mmCIF file of C-alpha atoms in Angstrom:
data_model
loop_
_atom_site.group_PDB
_atom_site.id
_atom_site.type_symbol
_atom_site.label_atom_id
_atom_site.label_comp_id
_atom_site.label_asym_id
_atom_site.label_seq_id
_atom_site.Cartn_x
_atom_site.Cartn_y
_atom_site.Cartn_z
ATOM 1 C CA UNK U 1 -64.409 226.398 95.383
ATOM 2 C CA UNK U 2 -66.292 224.238 92.862
ATOM 3 C CA UNK U 3 -69.908 224.286 91.741
ATOM 4 C CA UNK U 4 -71.570 220.906 92.269
ATOM 5 C CA UNK U 5 -74.935 219.862 90.833
ATOM 6 C CA UNK U 6 -77.115 217.279 92.580
ATOM 7 C CA UNK U 7 -79.825 215.460 90.627
ATOM 8 C CA UNK U 8 -82.195 213.746 93.040
ATOM 9 C CA UNK U 9 -82.505 215.331 96.471
ATOM 10 C CA UNK U 10 -83.746 212.485 98.612
ATOM 11 C CA UNK U 11 -82.003 211.555 101.843
ATOM 12 C CA UNK U 12 -78.732 210.521 100.203
ATOM 13 C CA UNK U 13 -78.739 213.382 97.715
ATOM 14 C CA UNK U 14 -79.226 215.852 100.549
ATOM 15 C CA UNK U 15 -76.466 214.203 102.585
ATOM 16 C CA UNK U 16 -74.099 214.516 99.630
ATOM 17 C CA UNK U 17 -75.129 218.141 99.159
ATOM 18 C CA UNK U 18 -74.176 218.802 102.777
ATOM 19 C CA UNK U 19 -70.883 216.950 102.308
ATOM 20 C CA UNK U 20 -70.052 218.974 99.199
ATOM 21 C CA UNK U 21 -70.701 222.280 100.963
ATOM 22 C CA UNK U 22 -68.660 221.218 103.991
ATOM 23 C CA UNK U 23 -65.811 220.613 101.551
ATOM 24 C CA UNK U 24 -66.095 224.256 100.496
ATOM 25 C CA UNK U 25 -68.234 223.963 97.368
ATOM 26 C CA UNK U 26 -71.432 225.615 96.149
ATOM 27 C CA UNK U 27 -74.343 223.259 95.449
ATOM 28 C CA UNK U 28 -77.440 223.440 93.294
ATOM 29 C CA UNK U 29 -79.983 220.652 93.731
ATOM 30 C CA UNK U 30 -82.699 219.469 91.389
ATOM 31 C CA UNK U 31 -85.682 217.382 92.408
ATOM 32 C CA UNK U 32 -88.945 216.533 90.672
ATOM 33 C CA UNK U 33 -90.811 217.194 93.933
ATOM 34 C CA UNK U 34 -91.655 220.900 93.957
ATOM 35 C CA UNK U 35 -92.204 220.828 97.732
ATOM 36 C CA UNK U 36 -88.617 219.633 98.265
ATOM 37 C CA UNK U 37 -87.285 222.397 96.014
ATOM 38 C CA UNK U 38 -89.371 225.089 97.723
ATOM 39 C CA UNK U 39 -88.344 223.894 101.170
ATOM 40 C CA UNK U 40 -84.637 224.006 100.324
ATOM 41 C CA UNK U 41 -84.901 227.439 98.710
ATOM 42 C CA UNK U 42 -87.139 229.124 101.275
ATOM 43 C CA UNK U 43 -86.529 227.310 104.555
ATOM 44 C CA UNK U 44 -83.004 225.936 104.049
ATOM 45 C CA UNK U 45 -84.374 222.548 105.059
ATOM 46 C CA UNK U 46 -85.327 219.384 103.234
ATOM 47 C CA UNK U 47 -88.488 218.965 105.275
ATOM 48 C CA UNK U 48 -89.513 215.874 103.324
ATOM 49 C CA UNK U 49 -86.351 213.815 103.843
ATOM 50 C CA UNK U 50 -84.062 215.402 106.489
ATOM 51 C CA UNK U 51 -86.293 217.805 108.422
ATOM 52 C CA UNK U 52 -84.016 218.166 111.444
ATOM 53 C CA UNK U 53 -80.791 219.129 109.681
ATOM 54 C CA UNK U 54 -80.390 222.783 108.607
ATOM 55 C CA UNK U 55 -78.938 223.382 105.153
ATOM 56 C CA UNK U 56 -76.384 226.140 104.562
ATOM 57 C CA UNK U 57 -77.254 229.032 102.278
ATOM 58 C CA UNK U 58 -74.846 227.850 99.586
ATOM 59 C CA UNK U 59 -77.182 224.923 98.902
ATOM 60 C CA UNK U 60 -79.838 226.120 96.461
ATOM 61 C CA UNK U 61 -82.495 224.208 94.516
ATOM 62 C CA UNK U 62 -84.318 224.365 91.202
ATOM 63 C CA UNK U 63 -87.208 222.745 89.343
ATOM 64 C CA UNK U 64 -85.470 223.234 85.993
ATOM 65 C CA UNK U 65 -82.953 220.473 85.375
ATOM 66 C CA UNK U 66 -81.175 222.525 82.709
ATOM 67 C CA UNK U 67 -80.129 224.946 85.488
ATOM 68 C CA UNK U 68 -77.945 222.208 86.954
ATOM 69 C CA UNK U 69 -75.805 222.026 83.815
ATOM 70 C CA UNK U 70 -75.589 225.803 83.474
ATOM 71 C CA UNK U 71 -74.349 225.922 87.071
ATOM 72 C CA UNK U 72 -71.930 222.976 87.339
ATOM 73 C CA UNK U 73 -69.640 220.638 85.419
ATOM 74 C CA UNK U 74 -69.578 218.032 88.201
ATOM 75 C CA UNK U 75 -72.990 216.388 88.579
ATOM 76 C CA UNK U 76 -73.818 213.880 91.308
ATOM 77 C CA UNK U 77 -76.601 211.672 89.951
ATOM 78 C CA UNK U 78 -78.477 210.414 93.006
ATOM 79 C CA UNK U 79 -81.507 208.674 91.518
ATOM 80 C CA UNK U 80 -82.250 204.955 91.795
ATOM 81 C CA UNK U 81 -80.512 202.473 89.531
ATOM 82 C CA UNK U 82 -83.838 201.577 87.921
ATOM 83 C CA UNK U 83 -84.561 205.237 87.085
ATOM 84 C CA UNK U 84 -81.084 206.006 85.740
ATOM 85 C CA UNK U 85 -81.727 205.250 82.063
ATOM 86 C CA UNK U 86 -84.732 207.569 81.862
ATOM 87 C CA UNK U 87 -82.916 210.367 83.715
ATOM 88 C CA UNK U 88 -79.899 210.113 81.412
ATOM 89 C CA UNK U 89 -82.179 210.392 78.411
ATOM 90 C CA UNK U 90 -83.771 213.479 79.961
ATOM 91 C CA UNK U 91 -80.488 215.247 80.706
ATOM 92 C CA UNK U 92 -78.622 214.258 77.530
ATOM 93 C CA UNK U 93 -79.462 217.530 75.683
ATOM 94 C CA UNK U 94 -77.885 219.614 78.473
ATOM 95 C CA UNK U 95 -74.600 217.732 78.951
ATOM 96 C CA UNK U 96 -71.484 219.667 77.923
ATOM 97 C CA UNK U 97 -68.080 218.267 76.866
ATOM 98 C CA UNK U 98 -66.708 219.300 80.278
ATOM 99 C CA UNK U 99 -69.476 217.584 82.262
ATOM 100 C CA UNK U 100 -68.573 214.778 84.671
ATOM 101 C CA UNK U 101 -71.468 212.574 85.795
ATOM 102 C CA UNK U 102 -70.885 210.807 89.134
ATOM 103 C CA UNK U 103 -73.231 207.851 89.658
ATOM 104 C CA UNK U 104 -74.191 207.549 93.320
ATOM 105 C CA UNK U 105 -76.855 204.820 93.099
ATOM 106 C CA UNK U 106 -76.174 201.143 93.719
ATOM 107 C CA UNK U 107 -77.709 198.510 91.528
ATOM 108 C CA UNK U 108 -77.988 196.822 88.142
ATOM 109 C CA UNK U 109 -80.774 197.620 85.705
ATOM 110 C CA UNK U 110 -83.329 194.883 86.097
ATOM 111 C CA UNK U 111 -84.558 194.648 82.500
ATOM 112 C CA UNK U 112 -81.199 194.800 80.705
ATOM 113 C CA UNK U 113 -78.823 193.429 83.371
ATOM 114 C CA UNK U 114 -76.508 196.377 82.691
ATOM 115 C CA UNK U 115 -74.375 198.318 85.127
ATOM 116 C CA UNK U 116 -74.908 202.067 85.297
ATOM 117 C CA UNK U 117 -71.683 202.682 83.370
ATOM 118 C CA UNK U 118 -73.015 200.461 80.575
ATOM 119 C CA UNK U 119 -76.275 202.396 80.489
ATOM 120 C CA UNK U 120 -74.213 205.578 80.202
ATOM 121 C CA UNK U 121 -72.259 204.042 77.327
ATOM 122 C CA UNK U 122 -75.571 203.458 75.541
ATOM 123 C CA UNK U 123 -76.963 206.949 76.037
ATOM 124 C CA UNK U 124 -74.093 209.397 76.706
ATOM 125 C CA UNK U 125 -71.041 207.556 75.336
ATOM 126 C CA UNK U 126 -68.823 210.637 75.085
ATOM 127 C CA UNK U 127 -69.403 211.862 78.633
ATOM 128 C CA UNK U 128 -66.890 211.336 81.447
ATOM 129 C CA UNK U 129 -68.466 209.219 84.165
ATOM 130 C CA UNK U 130 -67.423 208.285 87.680
ATOM 131 C CA UNK U 131 -68.903 206.114 90.437
ATOM 132 C CA UNK U 132 -69.224 206.889 94.151
ATOM 133 C CA UNK U 133 -69.853 203.842 96.320
ATOM 134 C CA UNK U 134 -69.127 202.583 99.794
ATOM 135 C CA UNK U 135 -70.411 202.151 103.356
ATOM 136 C CA UNK U 136 -72.338 204.979 104.930
ATOM 137 C CA UNK U 137 -75.962 205.628 105.757
ATOM 138 C CA UNK U 138 -77.306 208.924 104.495
ATOM 139 C CA UNK U 139 -78.472 210.185 107.885
ATOM 140 C CA UNK U 140 -75.083 209.402 109.457
ATOM 141 C CA UNK U 141 -73.278 211.265 106.670
ATOM 142 C CA UNK U 142 -75.634 214.219 107.024
ATOM 143 C CA UNK U 143 -74.950 214.295 110.774
ATOM 144 C CA UNK U 144 -71.161 214.411 110.236
ATOM 145 C CA UNK U 145 -70.553 210.879 111.478
ATOM 146 C CA UNK U 146 -67.364 209.481 109.991
ATOM 147 C CA UNK U 147 -67.615 207.736 106.619
ATOM 148 C CA UNK U 148 -65.292 206.522 103.865
ATOM 149 C CA UNK U 149 -66.197 205.727 100.265
ATOM 150 C CA UNK U 150 -64.647 204.770 96.943
ATOM 151 C CA UNK U 151 -64.693 207.122 93.956
ATOM 152 C CA UNK U 152 -63.877 205.446 90.643
ATOM 153 C CA UNK U 153 -63.199 206.810 87.178
ATOM 154 C CA UNK U 154 -61.435 205.066 84.307
ATOM 155 C CA UNK U 155 -59.940 208.353 83.077
ATOM 156 C CA UNK U 156 -56.581 209.284 84.587
ATOM 157 C CA UNK U 157 -56.690 211.763 87.454
ATOM 158 C CA UNK U 158 -60.461 212.328 87.562
ATOM 159 C CA UNK U 159 -61.167 210.188 90.635
ATOM 160 C CA UNK U 160 -58.237 211.711 92.518
ATOM 161 C CA UNK U 161 -59.523 215.208 91.744
ATOM 162 C CA UNK U 162 -63.026 214.301 92.899
ATOM 163 C CA UNK U 163 -61.700 213.014 96.220
ATOM 164 C CA UNK U 164 -60.039 216.391 96.805
ATOM 165 C CA UNK U 165 -63.212 218.266 95.863
ATOM 166 C CA UNK U 166 -65.548 216.179 98.069
ATOM 167 C CA UNK U 167 -63.316 215.032 100.931
ATOM 168 C CA UNK U 168 -63.677 216.485 104.440
ATOM 169 C CA UNK U 169 -62.502 215.516 107.915
ATOM 170 C CA UNK U 170 -65.760 213.569 108.233
ATOM 171 C CA UNK U 171 -65.942 212.100 104.723
ATOM 172 C CA UNK U 172 -62.876 210.323 103.352
ATOM 173 C CA UNK U 173 -62.926 209.123 99.730
ATOM 174 C CA UNK U 174 -60.438 206.647 98.228
ATOM 175 C CA UNK U 175 -59.803 206.720 94.475
ATOM 176 C CA UNK U 176 -59.467 204.001 91.846
ATOM 177 C CA UNK U 177 -59.525 203.599 88.070
ATOM 178 C CA UNK U 178 -61.436 200.326 88.489
ATOM 179 C CA UNK U 179 -64.986 201.362 87.650
ATOM 180 C CA UNK U 180 -66.344 197.782 87.578
ATOM 181 C CA UNK U 181 -65.773 196.700 91.187
ATOM 182 C CA UNK U 182 -67.629 199.589 92.880
ATOM 183 C CA UNK U 183 -70.688 198.912 90.747
ATOM 184 C CA UNK U 184 -70.688 195.158 91.331
ATOM 185 C CA UNK U 185 -69.846 195.576 95.006
ATOM 186 C CA UNK U 186 -72.633 198.094 95.522
ATOM 187 C CA UNK U 187 -75.126 195.837 93.738
ATOM 188 C CA UNK U 188 -74.308 192.398 95.134
ATOM 189 C CA UNK U 189 -73.990 193.613 98.732
ATOM 190 C CA UNK U 190 -77.689 194.533 98.724
ATOM 191 C CA UNK U 191 -78.647 190.970 97.796
ATOM 192 C CA UNK U 192 -76.309 189.488 100.402
ATOM 193 C CA UNK U 193 -77.688 191.940 102.984
ATOM 194 C CA UNK U 194 -81.189 190.548 102.388
ATOM 195 C CA UNK U 195 -79.794 187.043 102.944
ATOM 196 C CA UNK U 196 -78.004 188.197 106.099
ATOM 197 C CA UNK U 197 -81.213 189.705 107.437
ATOM 198 C CA UNK U 198 -83.045 186.449 106.740
ATOM 199 C CA UNK U 199 -80.444 184.525 108.744
ATOM 200 C CA UNK U 200 -80.759 186.963 111.636
ATOM 201 C CA UNK U 201 -84.561 187.024 111.560
ATOM 202 C CA UNK U 202 -84.728 183.224 111.463
ATOM 203 C CA UNK U 203 -82.335 182.991 114.460
ATOM 204 C CA UNK U 204 -79.866 180.778 112.616
ATOM 205 C CA UNK U 205 -76.935 182.124 114.624
ATOM 206 C CA UNK U 206 -74.131 184.675 114.450
ATOM 207 C CA UNK U 207 -71.767 182.087 112.998
ATOM 208 C CA UNK U 208 -74.188 181.395 110.159
ATOM 209 C CA UNK U 209 -74.444 185.111 109.391
ATOM 210 C CA UNK U 210 -70.662 185.526 109.437
ATOM 211 C CA UNK U 211 -70.267 182.571 107.073
ATOM 212 C CA UNK U 212 -72.950 183.871 104.744
ATOM 213 C CA UNK U 213 -71.385 187.344 104.528
ATOM 214 C CA UNK U 214 -67.955 185.815 103.875
ATOM 215 C CA UNK U 215 -69.203 183.551 101.105
ATOM 216 C CA UNK U 216 -71.282 186.455 99.797
ATOM 217 C CA UNK U 217 -68.042 188.374 99.406
ATOM 218 C CA UNK U 218 -66.676 185.439 97.398
ATOM 219 C CA UNK U 219 -69.680 185.659 95.049
ATOM 220 C CA UNK U 220 -69.161 189.405 94.684
ATOM 221 C CA UNK U 221 -65.495 188.881 93.818
ATOM 222 C CA UNK U 222 -66.206 186.164 91.253
ATOM 223 C CA UNK U 223 -68.764 188.269 89.416
ATOM 224 C CA UNK U 224 -66.593 191.377 89.438
ATOM 225 C CA UNK U 225 -63.513 189.526 88.200
ATOM 226 C CA UNK U 226 -65.520 187.998 85.349
ATOM 227 C CA UNK U 227 -66.280 191.552 84.192
ATOM 228 C CA UNK U 228 -62.710 192.802 84.570
ATOM 229 C CA UNK U 229 -62.883 194.108 88.136
ATOM 230 C CA UNK U 230 -59.975 194.083 90.551
ATOM 231 C CA UNK U 231 -59.849 192.017 93.755
ATOM 232 C CA UNK U 232 -57.915 194.748 95.569
ATOM 233 C CA UNK U 233 -60.673 197.280 94.919
ATOM 234 C CA UNK U 234 -63.296 194.959 96.392
ATOM 235 C CA UNK U 235 -61.242 194.548 99.555
ATOM 236 C CA UNK U 236 -61.773 198.278 100.092
ATOM 237 C CA UNK U 237 -64.745 200.478 100.907
ATOM 238 C CA UNK U 238 -66.894 199.664 97.869
ATOM 239 C CA UNK U 239 -66.812 195.889 98.453
ATOM 240 C CA UNK U 240 -65.888 194.521 101.859
ATOM 241 C CA UNK U 241 -66.608 197.807 103.632
ATOM 242 C CA UNK U 242 -70.085 198.195 102.202
ATOM 243 C CA UNK U 243 -70.905 194.530 102.761
ATOM 244 C CA UNK U 244 -69.846 194.671 106.427
ATOM 245 C CA UNK U 245 -72.130 197.658 107.019
ATOM 246 C CA UNK U 246 -75.168 196.649 104.979
ATOM 247 C CA UNK U 247 -75.050 192.993 105.984
ATOM 248 C CA UNK U 248 -74.996 193.670 109.715
ATOM 249 C CA UNK U 249 -77.088 196.728 110.453
ATOM 250 C CA UNK U 250 -80.872 197.041 110.935
ATOM 251 C CA UNK U 251 -80.603 200.600 109.566
ATOM 252 C CA UNK U 252 -80.083 198.958 106.149
ATOM 253 C CA UNK U 253 -83.365 198.592 104.274
ATOM 254 C CA UNK U 254 -82.086 195.412 102.626
ATOM 255 C CA UNK U 255 -81.072 193.833 105.940
ATOM 256 C CA UNK U 256 -84.314 194.861 107.640
ATOM 257 C CA UNK U 257 -86.415 193.466 104.785
ATOM 258 C CA UNK U 258 -84.535 190.181 105.067
ATOM 259 C CA UNK U 259 -85.037 190.228 108.831
ATOM 260 C CA UNK U 260 -88.800 190.540 108.367
ATOM 261 C CA UNK U 261 -88.780 187.622 105.931
ATOM 262 C CA UNK U 262 -86.686 185.517 108.302
ATOM 263 C CA UNK U 263 -88.933 186.363 111.246
ATOM 264 C CA UNK U 264 -92.234 185.452 109.600
ATOM 265 C CA UNK U 265 -90.929 182.876 107.111
ATOM 266 C CA UNK U 266 -93.062 184.245 104.275
ATOM 267 C CA UNK U 267 -91.361 186.446 101.676
ATOM 268 C CA UNK U 268 -94.545 187.035 99.655
ATOM 269 C CA UNK U 269 -96.321 188.425 102.700
ATOM 270 C CA UNK U 270 -93.460 190.837 103.462
ATOM 271 C CA UNK U 271 -93.081 191.980 99.855
ATOM 272 C CA UNK U 272 -96.822 192.609 99.559
ATOM 273 C CA UNK U 273 -96.758 194.979 102.528
ATOM 274 C CA UNK U 274 -93.426 196.644 101.718
ATOM 275 C CA UNK U 275 -93.655 200.310 100.683
ATOM 276 C CA UNK U 276 -89.933 201.206 100.880
ATOM 277 C CA UNK U 277 -87.448 201.328 98.026
ATOM 278 C CA UNK U 278 -85.296 198.246 98.696
ATOM 279 C CA UNK U 279 -82.809 198.093 95.846
ATOM 280 C CA UNK U 280 -81.820 194.500 96.569
ATOM 281 C CA UNK U 281 -85.276 193.273 95.525
ATOM 282 C CA UNK U 282 -84.773 194.639 92.012
ATOM 283 C CA UNK U 283 -81.076 193.802 91.889
ATOM 284 C CA UNK U 284 -81.422 190.153 92.932
ATOM 285 C CA UNK U 285 -82.831 188.981 89.602
ATOM 286 C CA UNK U 286 -80.494 191.201 87.605
ATOM 287 C CA UNK U 287 -77.429 189.912 89.449
ATOM 288 C CA UNK U 288 -78.490 186.291 89.030
ATOM 289 C CA UNK U 289 -79.255 186.732 85.318
ATOM 290 C CA UNK U 290 -75.862 188.359 84.790
ATOM 291 C CA UNK U 291 -74.118 185.580 86.708
ATOM 292 C CA UNK U 292 -75.839 182.887 84.657
ATOM 293 C CA UNK U 293 -74.949 184.690 81.441
ATOM 294 C CA UNK U 294 -71.281 184.773 82.500
ATOM 295 C CA UNK U 295 -71.362 181.260 83.997
ATOM 296 C CA UNK U 296 -70.449 182.563 87.464
ATOM 297 C CA UNK U 297 -71.496 180.457 90.463
ATOM 298 C CA UNK U 298 -73.517 182.583 92.935
ATOM 299 C CA UNK U 299 -75.525 180.162 95.126
ATOM 300 C CA UNK U 300 -76.454 182.683 97.836
ATOM 301 C CA UNK U 301 -77.848 185.177 95.321
ATOM 302 C CA UNK U 302 -79.680 182.281 93.652
ATOM 303 C CA UNK U 303 -81.211 181.282 96.986
ATOM 304 C CA UNK U 304 -82.316 184.870 97.687
ATOM 305 C CA UNK U 305 -84.073 184.993 94.306
ATOM 306 C CA UNK U 306 -85.828 181.709 95.007
ATOM 307 C CA UNK U 307 -86.959 182.887 98.447
ATOM 308 C CA UNK U 308 -88.196 186.240 97.107
ATOM 309 C CA UNK U 309 -89.862 185.103 93.914
ATOM 310 C CA UNK U 310 -90.297 181.323 93.905
ATOM 311 C CA UNK U 311 -91.642 180.588 97.411
ATOM 312 C CA UNK U 312 -88.569 178.596 98.443
ATOM 313 C CA UNK U 313 -88.681 178.050 102.198
ATOM 314 C CA UNK U 314 -85.837 179.381 104.326
ATOM 315 C CA UNK U 315 -85.135 175.942 105.769
ATOM 316 C CA UNK U 316 -84.917 174.407 102.287
ATOM 317 C CA UNK U 317 -82.648 177.208 101.081
ATOM 318 C CA UNK U 318 -80.261 176.750 104.000
ATOM 319 C CA UNK U 319 -80.289 172.972 103.554
ATOM 320 C CA UNK U 320 -79.331 173.345 99.901
ATOM 321 C CA UNK U 321 -76.547 175.830 100.665
ATOM 322 C CA UNK U 322 -75.083 173.701 103.460
ATOM 323 C CA UNK U 323 -75.168 170.488 101.387
ATOM 324 C CA UNK U 324 -73.180 171.876 98.458
ATOM 325 C CA UNK U 325 -69.981 169.963 97.591
ATOM 326 C CA UNK U 326 -67.008 170.748 99.822
ATOM 327 C CA UNK U 327 -64.292 172.923 98.309
ATOM 328 C CA UNK U 328 -61.045 174.604 99.178
ATOM 329 C CA UNK U 329 -61.132 177.960 100.929
ATOM 330 C CA UNK U 330 -60.881 181.066 98.772
ATOM 331 C CA UNK U 331 -62.690 182.941 96.035
#
């Protein structure tokens, strides 16, 4: 039995807390929302995010983030990509030499264009970090529906150990030392999912959506390889698997946002009314800026940025994508 700390007890954080306890571990959660903490402690429910799923007694909660590091050496960091830098700065004084931080968010920091592992290198360079990424909606995971993910760590044996600690008959992790691909896969798939939703909402056809997802995978691979990622990793859960799920399912916030844009044809109108955290909105610019810096061709991500932020019409975007020079098949 291992003690696991969870920082950020939203829907996904709570789902991971449940997964960790089902694997036989004790869990302590931290959240900035005192109502969430009180609900977990006193009612054994996260009434704010997962009100219908009881939490076992070996899931506890605290308002004091230092308690997490006194309790556990394995910390699942389940805050948004855009909040990660600030959270790392906050927790830096409490990190021990034995601490392992597992990043569970998907995205690239908008202002710097850095992956989460690069932010960690800036702030906590001596800390062991890992990445958990892959297909699976939080509610499905919480309800014991089957899911598989990728756990990555550059240090020998760490990812394999984490798969044993977190794996259950419902939740199957695969391990890799390639820490780049899961981060790029988890970031780019959100942008492609917005594009896929646009295609669906605009009724451009199933064939168009299949083609877009396939070429989106090619963009993901090119960007990852330029940073040292491995093609084989991206053909697994953290790349192809996550893209298949997020790019095809209305349960995905990124897909559903794209669907709304495709349906009404006006991205500005949809973005103005949107109140959800849709990571692909923030990631789109960061991905494109990174691609341009590395001279990586990513026309679909470029089109998504233009639709979201430059008032490019959907018809014009599709015309430009379909009129690109012909090329041989492949990445």
